[in-house]
Short mmCIF file of C-alpha atoms in Angstrom, two decimals:
data_model
loop_
_atom_site.label_atom_id
_atom_site.label_comp_id
_atom_site.label_asym_id
_atom_site.label_seq_id
_atom_site.Cartn_x
_atom_site.Cartn_y
_atom_site.Cartn_z
CA MET A 12 -18.49 51.88 -8.13
CA ASP A 13 -20.95 51.65 -10.92
CA ARG A 14 -23.74 51.26 -8.49
CA PHE A 15 -23.21 54.82 -7.51
CA THR A 16 -25.35 57.34 -9.31
CA TRP A 17 -25.30 61.09 -9.40
CA SER A 18 -27.38 62.55 -6.75
CA ASN A 19 -28.43 65.95 -5.55
CA GLY A 20 -27.53 64.77 -2.09
CA LEU A 21 -30.88 65.73 -0.70
CA LEU A 22 -32.66 63.40 1.58
CA GLU A 23 -36.17 62.29 0.87
CA MET A 24 -39.22 62.67 2.95
CA ASN A 25 -38.98 59.43 4.85
CA GLU A 26 -35.27 59.28 4.79
CA THR A 27 -33.21 60.29 7.78
CA LEU A 28 -29.53 60.93 8.16
CA VAL A 29 -27.83 58.44 10.39
CA ILE A 30 -24.25 59.62 10.43
CA GLN A 31 -21.84 61.64 8.37
CA GLN A 32 -18.09 61.60 8.08
CA ARG A 33 -15.67 64.13 6.66
CA GLY A 34 -12.44 63.48 4.83
CA VAL A 35 -13.62 60.47 2.96
CA LYS A 36 -11.79 59.49 -0.19
CA LEU A 37 -13.35 57.34 -2.85
CA TYR A 38 -11.42 54.40 -4.20
CA ASP A 39 -12.26 52.40 -7.27
CA GLY A 40 -11.04 49.01 -6.22
CA GLU A 41 -7.38 49.57 -5.53
CA ASP A 42 -7.16 52.73 -7.58
CA LYS A 43 -8.24 56.11 -6.40
CA ALA A 44 -11.31 57.37 -8.16
CA LYS A 45 -11.40 60.72 -9.78
CA LEU A 46 -13.31 61.89 -6.80
CA ASP A 47 -11.11 62.97 -4.03
CA VAL A 48 -11.75 64.17 -0.56
CA GLY A 49 -15.34 64.53 0.44
CA ILE A 50 -17.92 63.87 3.02
CA ALA A 51 -19.79 60.63 3.35
CA LEU A 52 -23.32 60.49 4.62
CA LEU A 53 -25.14 57.43 5.73
CA SER A 54 -28.88 57.65 5.64
CA THR A 55 -31.58 55.09 6.15
CA HIS A 56 -31.84 54.67 2.42
CA GLN A 57 -28.52 55.40 0.87
CA LEU A 58 -24.87 56.10 1.22
CA ILE A 59 -24.02 59.54 -0.17
CA TRP A 60 -20.68 61.03 -0.99
CA ARG A 61 -20.29 64.72 -1.64
CA ASP A 62 -17.17 66.38 -2.94
CA LEU A 63 -15.96 68.93 -0.42
CA LYS A 64 -14.49 71.19 -3.03
CA ASN A 65 -17.39 71.00 -5.41
CA HIS A 66 -20.61 70.64 -3.61
CA GLU A 67 -22.48 69.95 -6.75
CA CYS A 68 -20.54 66.73 -7.24
CA CYS A 69 -22.44 64.23 -5.28
CA ILE A 70 -23.03 60.54 -5.77
CA ALA A 71 -25.02 58.02 -3.88
CA ILE A 72 -25.72 54.34 -3.71
CA PRO A 73 -28.91 52.89 -2.40
CA LEU A 74 -28.26 50.70 0.64
CA SER A 75 -30.23 47.90 -0.96
CA GLN A 76 -27.44 47.56 -3.46
CA ILE A 77 -24.67 47.18 -0.94
CA ILE A 78 -23.78 43.52 -0.79
CA TYR A 79 -20.27 43.63 0.55
CA PHE A 80 -18.23 46.06 2.56
CA GLU A 81 -15.21 46.06 4.73
CA GLU A 82 -14.00 48.44 7.33
CA GLN A 83 -10.58 49.93 7.34
CA ALA A 84 -9.25 51.82 10.30
CA ALA A 85 -11.49 54.79 11.04
CA GLY A 86 -14.32 54.02 8.73
CA ILE A 87 -17.75 55.36 8.50
CA GLY A 88 -18.78 53.05 11.19
CA LYS A 89 -19.28 49.45 10.23
CA ARG A 90 -21.71 49.06 13.02
CA ARG A 91 -23.86 51.86 11.70
CA LEU A 92 -23.79 50.56 8.22
CA THR A 93 -24.53 47.06 9.38
CA GLU A 94 -27.42 48.35 11.39
CA GLU A 95 -28.88 50.22 8.49
CA LEU A 96 -28.36 47.29 6.17
CA SER A 97 -30.10 44.94 8.54
CA GLN A 98 -32.91 47.26 9.32
CA LYS A 99 -33.59 47.92 5.68
CA ARG A 100 -35.60 50.96 6.42
CA TRP A 101 -35.50 51.90 2.78
CA GLU A 102 -37.80 49.00 2.02
CA SER A 103 -40.69 50.39 3.93
CA THR A 104 -40.30 53.86 2.49
CA PRO A 105 -38.97 53.68 -1.03
CA MET A 106 -37.20 56.70 -2.48
CA SER A 107 -37.84 58.36 -5.73
CA GLN A 108 -35.55 57.34 -8.51
CA PRO A 109 -32.06 58.85 -8.30
CA ILE A 110 -31.32 61.56 -10.79
CA PRO A 111 -30.13 59.94 -14.05
CA THR A 112 -26.66 60.71 -15.36
CA ALA A 113 -27.89 62.38 -18.52
CA THR A 114 -29.22 65.44 -16.76
CA ASN A 115 -25.92 66.27 -15.16
CA SER A 116 -23.87 69.35 -15.84
CA GLN A 117 -21.16 69.45 -18.44
CA THR A 118 -18.40 68.75 -16.00
CA GLY A 119 -20.55 66.04 -14.55
CA ARG A 120 -20.75 64.24 -17.85
CA THR A 121 -17.01 64.12 -18.39
CA ARG A 122 -16.64 62.78 -14.93
CA ALA A 123 -19.34 60.18 -15.56
CA VAL A 124 -17.41 58.73 -18.51
CA GLY A 125 -14.30 58.29 -16.44
CA ILE A 126 -16.16 56.82 -13.56
CA VAL A 127 -18.28 54.54 -15.66
CA GLY A 128 -15.17 52.98 -17.12
CA ILE A 129 -13.71 52.40 -13.72
CA GLU A 130 -16.99 51.17 -12.38
CA ARG A 131 -17.34 48.74 -15.20
CA LYS A 132 -13.92 47.33 -14.49
CA ILE A 133 -14.80 46.79 -10.85
CA GLU A 134 -18.03 45.10 -11.75
CA GLU A 135 -16.27 42.73 -14.14
CA ARG A 136 -13.70 41.83 -11.55
CA ARG A 137 -16.40 41.21 -8.99
CA LYS A 138 -18.33 38.99 -11.33
CA GLU A 139 -15.21 36.98 -12.10
CA THR A 140 -14.41 36.42 -8.46
CA GLU A 141 -17.95 35.42 -7.71
CA LYS A 142 -17.90 32.92 -10.55
CA ASN A 143 -14.65 31.34 -9.40
CA ILE A 144 -15.79 31.02 -5.84
CA SER A 145 -19.13 29.57 -6.75
CA GLU A 146 -17.55 27.06 -9.14
CA ALA A 147 -15.17 25.91 -6.46
CA PHE A 148 -17.96 25.40 -4.02
CA GLU A 149 -20.29 23.78 -6.50
CA ASP A 150 -18.86 20.33 -5.96
CA LEU A 151 -18.78 20.81 -2.25
CA SER A 152 -22.40 21.84 -2.11
CA LYS A 153 -23.36 18.93 -4.33
CA LEU A 154 -21.58 16.65 -1.93
CA MET A 155 -23.27 18.29 1.00
CA VAL A 156 -26.62 17.80 -0.61
CA LYS A 157 -25.90 14.15 -1.22
CA ALA A 158 -24.55 13.66 2.26
CA LYS A 159 -27.66 15.28 3.62
CA GLU A 160 -29.81 12.93 1.57
CA MET A 161 -27.88 9.92 2.82
CA VAL A 162 -28.21 11.09 6.36
CA GLU A 163 -31.96 11.44 5.88
CA LEU A 164 -32.16 7.99 4.42
CA SER A 165 -30.10 6.34 7.09
CA ARG A 166 -32.11 8.14 9.77
CA SER A 167 -35.30 6.91 8.22
CA ILE A 168 -33.99 3.36 8.08
CA ALA A 169 -32.77 3.55 11.65
CA ASN A 170 -36.10 4.89 12.80
CA LYS A 171 -38.03 2.24 11.00
CA ILE A 172 -36.02 -0.42 12.71
CA LYS A 173 -36.44 1.25 16.03
CA ASP A 174 -40.17 1.54 15.66
CA LYS A 175 -40.35 -1.84 13.97
CA GLN A 176 -42.23 -0.05 11.28
CA GLY A 177 -42.43 -2.56 8.52
CA ASP A 178 -39.89 -3.14 5.83
CA ILE A 179 -37.54 -0.77 4.20
CA THR A 180 -39.14 0.08 0.90
CA GLU A 181 -37.83 -0.92 -2.46
CA ASP A 182 -37.41 2.69 -3.34
CA GLU A 183 -35.26 3.35 -0.32
CA THR A 184 -33.17 0.34 -1.12
CA ILE A 185 -32.60 1.55 -4.63
CA ARG A 186 -31.71 5.00 -3.47
CA PHE A 187 -29.38 3.57 -0.90
CA LYS A 188 -27.68 1.36 -3.48
CA SER A 189 -27.15 4.28 -5.79
CA TYR A 190 -25.53 6.27 -3.03
CA LEU A 191 -23.16 3.45 -2.27
CA LEU A 192 -22.43 3.17 -5.95
CA SER A 193 -21.51 6.81 -6.15
CA MET A 194 -19.34 6.31 -3.09
CA GLY A 195 -17.49 3.64 -5.00
CA ILE A 196 -18.95 0.50 -3.51
CA ALA A 197 -19.89 -1.37 -6.65
CA ASN A 198 -22.07 -4.13 -5.38
CA PRO A 199 -23.70 -3.24 -2.16
CA VAL A 200 -25.57 -5.69 -0.08
CA THR A 201 -29.19 -6.25 -0.92
CA ARG A 202 -31.96 -7.68 1.11
CA GLU A 203 -31.66 -10.85 -0.91
CA THR A 204 -28.16 -11.56 0.21
CA HIS A 205 -28.71 -11.26 3.86
CA GLY A 206 -32.36 -12.19 4.27
CA SER A 207 -34.47 -10.47 6.82
CA GLY A 208 -31.44 -9.59 8.93
CA THR A 209 -32.71 -6.90 11.17
CA HIS A 210 -29.42 -7.15 12.94
CA TYR A 211 -27.68 -6.34 9.74
CA HIS A 212 -29.87 -3.30 9.15
CA LEU A 213 -29.13 -2.13 12.59
CA GLN A 214 -25.42 -2.54 12.20
CA LEU A 215 -25.37 -0.95 8.82
CA ALA A 216 -27.53 1.96 9.82
CA LYS A 217 -25.41 2.45 12.87
CA GLN A 218 -22.31 2.33 10.78
CA LEU A 219 -23.73 4.74 8.26
CA GLY A 220 -24.79 6.98 11.03
CA ASP A 221 -21.34 7.00 12.49
CA ILE A 222 -19.85 7.93 9.22
CA LEU A 223 -22.41 10.34 7.90
CA LEU A 224 -23.80 11.98 10.97
CA ALA A 225 -20.43 13.36 11.86
CA PRO A 226 -21.23 17.03 11.37
CA LEU A 227 -20.65 18.05 7.82
CA GLU A 228 -17.48 16.07 7.40
CA LEU A 229 -16.26 14.64 4.18
CA LEU A 230 -15.61 10.91 4.22
CA SER A 231 -12.02 10.42 5.22
CA PRO A 232 -10.01 7.52 3.83
CA GLU A 233 -9.65 6.25 7.37
CA ASP A 234 -13.41 6.09 7.83
CA LEU A 235 -13.82 4.39 4.52
CA VAL A 236 -11.26 1.76 5.41
CA ASN A 237 -12.83 1.14 8.79
CA ALA A 238 -16.23 0.80 7.21
CA CYS A 239 -14.81 -1.63 4.68
CA LYS A 240 -13.29 -3.69 7.46
CA MET A 241 -16.80 -4.38 8.64
CA PHE A 242 -17.87 -5.98 5.40
CA GLU A 243 -17.28 -9.48 6.61
CA SER A 244 -19.17 -9.07 9.85
CA LEU A 245 -22.01 -7.50 7.91
CA LYS A 246 -22.07 -10.50 5.59
CA GLN A 247 -21.59 -8.32 2.58
CA PRO A 248 -20.23 -9.83 -0.60
CA LEU A 249 -17.30 -7.47 -0.34
CA ARG A 250 -13.97 -7.90 1.26
CA LEU A 251 -11.26 -5.56 2.28
CA ARG A 252 -8.09 -7.34 1.40
CA ILE A 253 -4.87 -6.17 2.95
CA PHE A 254 -1.80 -7.58 1.26
CA ASP A 255 1.41 -8.25 3.14
CA SER A 256 2.88 -5.20 1.56
CA GLY A 257 0.14 -3.05 3.08
CA VAL A 258 -1.71 -2.43 -0.15
CA MET A 259 -5.47 -2.45 0.46
CA VAL A 260 -8.11 -3.26 -2.07
CA VAL A 261 -11.84 -3.71 -1.89
CA GLN A 262 -12.92 -6.68 -3.92
CA LEU A 263 -15.96 -8.78 -4.52
CA GLN A 264 -16.00 -11.93 -2.47
CA SER A 265 -16.52 -13.93 -5.63
CA HIS A 266 -13.03 -12.81 -6.44
CA SER A 267 -11.96 -15.53 -4.12
CA GLU A 268 -8.40 -16.44 -3.39
CA GLU A 269 -8.85 -19.83 -4.96
CA GLU A 270 -9.74 -18.41 -8.31
CA MET A 271 -6.98 -15.84 -8.32
CA ILE A 272 -4.36 -18.34 -7.33
CA SER A 273 -5.30 -21.07 -9.74
CA SER A 274 -5.53 -18.61 -12.59
CA ALA A 275 -2.12 -17.21 -11.68
CA LEU A 276 -0.72 -20.71 -11.61
CA ASP A 277 -2.26 -21.52 -14.99
CA ASN A 278 -0.80 -18.43 -16.55
CA VAL A 279 2.66 -19.02 -15.13
CA THR A 280 2.67 -22.70 -16.07
CA ASP A 281 1.51 -21.87 -19.52
CA LYS A 282 4.35 -19.42 -20.09
CA GLY A 283 6.92 -21.36 -18.10
CA SER A 284 7.64 -18.37 -15.93
CA LEU A 285 6.40 -14.80 -15.54
CA THR A 286 7.54 -11.51 -14.09
CA ALA A 287 5.02 -9.16 -12.51
CA GLU A 288 5.21 -6.89 -15.54
CA GLU A 289 4.57 -9.74 -17.98
CA PHE A 290 1.69 -10.97 -15.88
CA ALA A 291 0.21 -7.48 -15.72
CA LYS A 292 0.33 -7.19 -19.47
CA LEU A 293 -1.25 -10.59 -19.88
CA LEU A 294 -4.16 -9.83 -17.60
CA GLY A 295 -4.54 -6.14 -18.30
CA LEU A 296 -3.98 -5.38 -14.65
CA SER A 297 -1.76 -2.87 -12.95
CA VAL A 298 1.73 -4.14 -12.15
CA LEU A 299 1.04 -3.55 -8.48
CA LEU A 300 -2.03 -5.77 -8.44
CA SER A 301 -0.51 -8.47 -10.60
CA LYS A 302 2.51 -8.63 -8.32
CA GLU A 303 0.22 -9.00 -5.32
CA ARG A 304 -1.45 -11.96 -6.99
CA LEU A 305 1.84 -13.63 -7.77
CA LEU A 306 3.01 -13.09 -4.22
CA LEU A 307 -0.22 -14.54 -2.92
CA ALA A 308 0.16 -17.62 -5.09
CA GLU A 309 3.73 -17.93 -3.82
CA LYS A 310 2.53 -17.61 -0.24
CA MET A 311 0.07 -20.43 -0.86
CA GLY A 312 2.89 -22.56 -2.19
CA HIS A 313 1.80 -22.68 -5.81
CA LEU A 314 4.61 -20.57 -7.15
CA CYS A 315 8.25 -20.09 -6.32
CA ARG A 316 10.61 -17.30 -7.22
CA ASP A 317 13.79 -16.79 -9.16
CA ASP A 318 15.54 -13.65 -7.99
CA SER A 319 18.58 -12.63 -9.99
CA VAL A 320 20.16 -9.67 -11.71
CA GLU A 321 17.71 -10.32 -14.51
CA GLY A 322 14.87 -9.49 -12.18
CA LEU A 323 12.21 -11.25 -10.14
CA ARG A 324 10.51 -14.08 -11.96
CA PHE A 325 7.89 -16.58 -10.79
CA TYR A 326 7.79 -20.26 -11.64
CA PRO A 327 5.37 -23.03 -10.80
CA ASN A 328 6.45 -24.52 -7.50
CA LEU A 329 8.10 -27.70 -8.73
CA PHE A 330 9.65 -28.26 -5.31
CA ASN A 331 6.16 -29.23 -4.21
CA SER A 332 4.86 -30.96 -7.26
CA GLN A 333 7.92 -32.90 -8.31
CA ALA A 334 9.52 -35.72 -6.37
CA MET B 1070 30.99 -42.52 -13.93
CA SER B 1071 30.01 -38.90 -14.39
CA PHE B 1072 28.06 -37.13 -11.82
CA GLU B 1073 24.31 -37.00 -12.37
CA TRP B 1074 22.75 -33.66 -11.59
CA PRO B 1075 19.27 -33.62 -10.06
CA TRP B 1076 16.42 -31.83 -11.90
CA GLN B 1077 16.59 -28.94 -9.41
CA TYR B 1078 20.05 -28.05 -10.63
CA ASN B 1079 18.56 -26.77 -13.89
CA PHE B 1080 15.64 -25.02 -12.20
CA PRO B 1081 16.53 -21.32 -11.71
CA PRO B 1082 14.46 -20.87 -8.52
CA PHE B 1083 16.72 -23.49 -6.93
CA PHE B 1084 19.38 -20.80 -6.63
CA THR B 1085 17.09 -18.30 -4.88
CA LEU B 1086 16.45 -18.77 -1.19
CA GLN B 1087 12.66 -19.24 -1.11
CA PRO B 1088 10.65 -17.02 1.22
CA ASN B 1089 7.82 -19.52 1.58
CA VAL B 1090 8.80 -21.66 4.58
CA ASP B 1091 7.45 -24.95 3.27
CA THR B 1092 8.99 -24.41 -0.12
CA ARG B 1093 12.27 -23.48 1.51
CA GLN B 1094 12.33 -26.70 3.53
CA LYS B 1095 12.06 -28.76 0.37
CA GLN B 1096 14.62 -26.59 -1.36
CA LEU B 1097 17.14 -26.97 1.45
CA ALA B 1098 16.59 -30.70 1.62
CA ALA B 1099 17.40 -30.88 -2.07
CA TRP B 1100 20.52 -28.79 -1.58
CA CYS B 1101 21.76 -30.96 1.27
CA SER B 1102 21.24 -34.05 -0.80
CA LEU B 1103 23.04 -32.55 -3.80
CA ALA B 1104 25.98 -31.27 -1.76
CA LEU B 1105 26.48 -34.60 -0.08
CA SER B 1106 26.18 -36.70 -3.19
CA TYR B 1107 28.61 -34.41 -5.00
CA CYS B 1108 31.10 -34.73 -2.18
CA ARG B 1109 30.59 -38.45 -2.09
CA HIS B 1110 31.15 -38.73 -5.82
CA HIS B 1111 34.35 -36.76 -5.68
CA LYS B 1112 35.36 -38.14 -2.30
CA LEU B 1113 35.56 -34.72 -0.75
CA TYR B 1114 35.88 -34.68 3.00
CA THR B 1115 36.81 -31.12 3.76
CA LEU B 1116 35.49 -27.95 2.19
CA GLY B 1117 36.65 -24.36 2.29
CA ILE B 1118 34.00 -21.71 1.95
CA MET B 1119 35.96 -19.73 -0.57
CA GLU B 1120 36.43 -22.55 -3.07
CA VAL B 1121 32.92 -23.80 -2.49
CA GLN B 1122 31.37 -20.65 -3.93
CA GLU B 1123 33.04 -21.30 -7.25
CA CYS B 1124 32.36 -25.00 -7.16
CA PRO B 1125 29.98 -26.09 -9.97
CA VAL B 1126 27.49 -27.29 -7.38
CA PHE B 1127 26.76 -23.80 -6.14
CA ASN B 1128 27.69 -21.94 -9.28
CA HIS B 1129 25.81 -23.14 -12.31
CA LYS B 1130 27.38 -21.22 -15.13
CA ASN B 1131 25.18 -22.71 -17.82
CA ILE B 1132 22.03 -21.06 -16.52
CA ASP B 1133 23.92 -18.14 -15.03
CA ARG B 1134 22.75 -18.75 -11.50
CA LYS B 1135 24.68 -19.10 -8.29
CA LEU B 1136 23.73 -19.64 -4.70
CA SER B 1137 24.54 -16.65 -2.50
CA THR B 1138 27.08 -17.01 0.31
CA GLU B 1139 24.30 -16.42 2.78
CA ALA B 1140 22.32 -19.27 1.31
CA ILE B 1141 25.37 -21.56 1.19
CA LEU B 1142 25.88 -21.01 4.90
CA ILE B 1143 22.25 -21.81 5.51
CA VAL B 1144 22.61 -25.05 3.59
CA PHE B 1145 25.74 -25.89 5.61
CA GLU B 1146 23.91 -25.18 8.83
CA GLU B 1147 21.26 -27.67 7.76
CA LEU B 1148 23.98 -30.23 7.12
CA ARG B 1149 25.49 -29.54 10.47
CA LYS B 1150 22.18 -30.07 12.22
CA LYS B 1151 21.78 -33.39 10.47
CA GLY B 1152 25.25 -34.45 11.54
CA ASN B 1153 26.80 -34.33 8.11
CA LEU B 1154 29.03 -31.33 8.61
CA GLU B 1155 31.44 -29.99 11.17
CA TRP B 1156 33.13 -26.62 11.29
CA LEU B 1157 36.82 -26.75 11.78
CA ASP B 1158 37.09 -23.12 12.87
CA LYS B 1159 34.99 -20.51 14.62
CA ASN B 1160 35.00 -18.25 11.58
CA LYS B 1161 33.35 -20.94 9.52
CA THR B 1162 35.85 -20.96 6.72
CA GLN B 1163 36.65 -24.68 6.74
CA CYS B 1164 34.47 -27.66 7.43
CA LEU B 1165 34.40 -31.41 7.42
CA VAL B 1166 31.79 -32.98 5.22
CA MET B 1167 30.46 -36.27 6.36
CA TRP B 1168 28.43 -37.45 3.44
CA ARG B 1169 28.37 -40.61 5.39
CA ARG B 1170 28.23 -40.28 9.11
CA PRO B 1171 30.73 -42.07 11.34
CA GLU B 1172 28.10 -44.54 12.48
CA GLU B 1173 27.34 -45.41 8.89
CA TRP B 1174 31.00 -45.93 8.09
CA GLY B 1175 31.43 -48.04 11.15
CA LYS B 1176 28.61 -50.26 10.08
CA LEU B 1177 30.08 -50.69 6.59
CA ILE B 1178 33.50 -51.53 7.95
CA TYR B 1179 32.13 -54.00 10.42
CA GLN B 1180 30.09 -55.66 7.72
CA TRP B 1181 33.21 -56.20 5.65
CA VAL B 1182 35.13 -57.47 8.65
CA SER B 1183 32.53 -60.00 9.68
CA LYS B 1184 31.82 -61.04 6.09
CA ASN B 1185 35.44 -61.96 5.72
CA GLY B 1186 35.57 -63.71 9.04
CA MET B 1187 38.08 -61.31 10.42
CA VAL B 1188 36.52 -60.71 13.73
CA ASN B 1189 39.03 -60.83 16.55
CA THR B 1190 41.76 -59.68 14.24
CA VAL B 1191 43.77 -56.59 14.79
CA PHE B 1192 44.20 -54.11 11.97
CA THR B 1193 46.29 -51.04 11.66
CA LEU B 1194 44.37 -48.06 10.51
CA TYR B 1195 46.48 -47.86 7.41
CA GLU B 1196 45.68 -51.44 6.48
CA LEU B 1197 42.02 -50.84 6.88
CA ALA B 1198 41.76 -47.68 4.83
CA ASN B 1199 44.54 -48.20 2.31
CA GLY B 1200 45.33 -51.90 2.24
CA ASP B 1201 44.98 -54.00 -0.90
CA ASP B 1202 42.27 -56.07 0.70
CA THR B 1203 39.94 -53.19 1.04
CA GLU B 1204 40.55 -51.64 -2.34
CA SER B 1205 37.13 -52.36 -3.71
CA GLU B 1206 35.43 -51.17 -0.59
CA GLU B 1207 33.76 -47.86 -0.25
CA PHE B 1208 35.68 -47.03 2.86
CA HIS B 1209 38.87 -47.42 0.98
CA GLY B 1210 40.69 -44.11 1.02
CA LEU B 1211 38.76 -42.89 4.00
CA GLU B 1212 40.61 -40.05 5.67
CA GLU B 1213 42.06 -40.84 9.02
CA TRP B 1214 40.02 -38.42 11.06
CA MET B 1215 36.85 -39.99 9.69
CA LEU B 1216 38.11 -43.51 10.12
CA ILE B 1217 38.88 -42.89 13.76
CA ARG B 1218 35.46 -41.45 14.37
CA SER B 1219 33.87 -44.42 12.68
CA LEU B 1220 35.79 -46.87 14.78
CA GLN B 1221 35.01 -44.87 17.88
CA ALA B 1222 31.36 -45.21 17.00
CA LEU B 1223 31.79 -49.00 16.78
CA GLN B 1224 33.65 -48.89 20.02
CA THR B 1225 30.68 -47.24 21.68
CA ASP B 1226 28.62 -50.11 20.36
CA GLY B 1227 31.04 -52.58 21.78
CA LYS B 1228 31.96 -53.93 18.42
CA ALA B 1229 35.52 -52.72 18.26
CA GLU B 1230 38.33 -51.31 20.27
CA VAL B 1231 40.82 -48.72 19.17
CA ILE B 1232 44.32 -49.52 20.35
CA THR B 1233 47.50 -47.56 20.29
CA MET B 1234 50.48 -49.31 18.91
CA ASP B 1235 54.13 -48.42 18.47
CA ASP B 1236 53.78 -46.88 15.05
CA GLY B 1237 50.22 -45.69 15.15
CA LYS B 1238 46.76 -46.70 15.93
CA GLY B 1239 45.00 -49.94 15.34
CA VAL B 1240 41.68 -51.61 15.91
CA LYS B 1241 40.39 -54.92 17.07
CA PHE B 1242 36.93 -56.08 16.12
CA PHE B 1243 34.74 -58.22 18.28
#
């Protein structure tokens, strides 16, 4: 409401009246303003409201300042307002400045104080809402920007392959790696690991395309998992490991089974026996992951289990090693 | 002579049925061997499931571990498959334990018979299993049902013949 200023309600030279409506009440947000029933006039330049009872009381807002409106029941005509807003006729023929508050009549001044307070409140509320909304969408827009960049990059790579246009530049590779890093893939494939592999580029670009070119979608866990399943076929040094329990982890290939198992065996042998919790503490791993390792070592026959009321404990598999 | 427990008996995982198939095979083999040697040592020929659960073999109080009933039945099934056990009832509450199979007994008996030049002699079953002559033999004290099976095994081999006499059964060796 604070965008409204006192006005004499007269139209300017280049201003024309579009439509007027009687019986219009002014509301300050949810509350009713001090201004009651009046007549609203829509011109090419402004929206005017004149008090029916007191014709001298008249306020107006330039159309250029209207950023948001909604229609309720029998309004002034959303269509009209929309038209005027889109046409922006006020831009071509600017008005003279609206009459400042100070020159108003006595009664006008008292009214201005009341209104200004209300108007200020509305403005604050509006600012707050705007801030909250924009904060919430900040991350999303950042993501969109990044996704867009990745799409551009993958398109460029795909095109280069298609046109057999030389190598993918170092810069592009670096950019690409950093994107994967931010996506959580710690050690993405490099040209070194796979050699000239055009086939690989093709597959990867295709894969990226499938994931990223899906119109403005966020990366679903499903997509991520499916992409990860392709690591092996793409000869990437990453593996998606699915444990018997269903737990899935992405791990570096160097984190081979052999290493995990023999280290688990060493630890257990060293301590005589270990529970998953004890093992977790020892290695600084989560209990879930440490249990998976113990189970894996058991599956491979290096460990065996002791399951009692005291809990589940793993021992070196002496059934195998001892006569 | 006191019974000698195998190393597995003091190994807690021994009392947990192992999920790893290969490990389980070795575990069960060890259990079968232990059960049989325990029965042999104490000359047990029949077992009831109820008492078995409290038997020191399956209930090692010192390390506070016992084999579950489910696992005991699995061990017994292994024994049955190998010919060392026979259920006496459908509900599997009583069984015969053959820590030596009838064929093996038969062989032992025949060895003693031929060693002592008693081929072509007729023995009553009582004489064979409980006579003074056989006191030092392993088959001494053999329960009748097992003795008969053993002799029947020899009979199949043509080495003996079970005969019915006035006051019981007897056997002639060839």
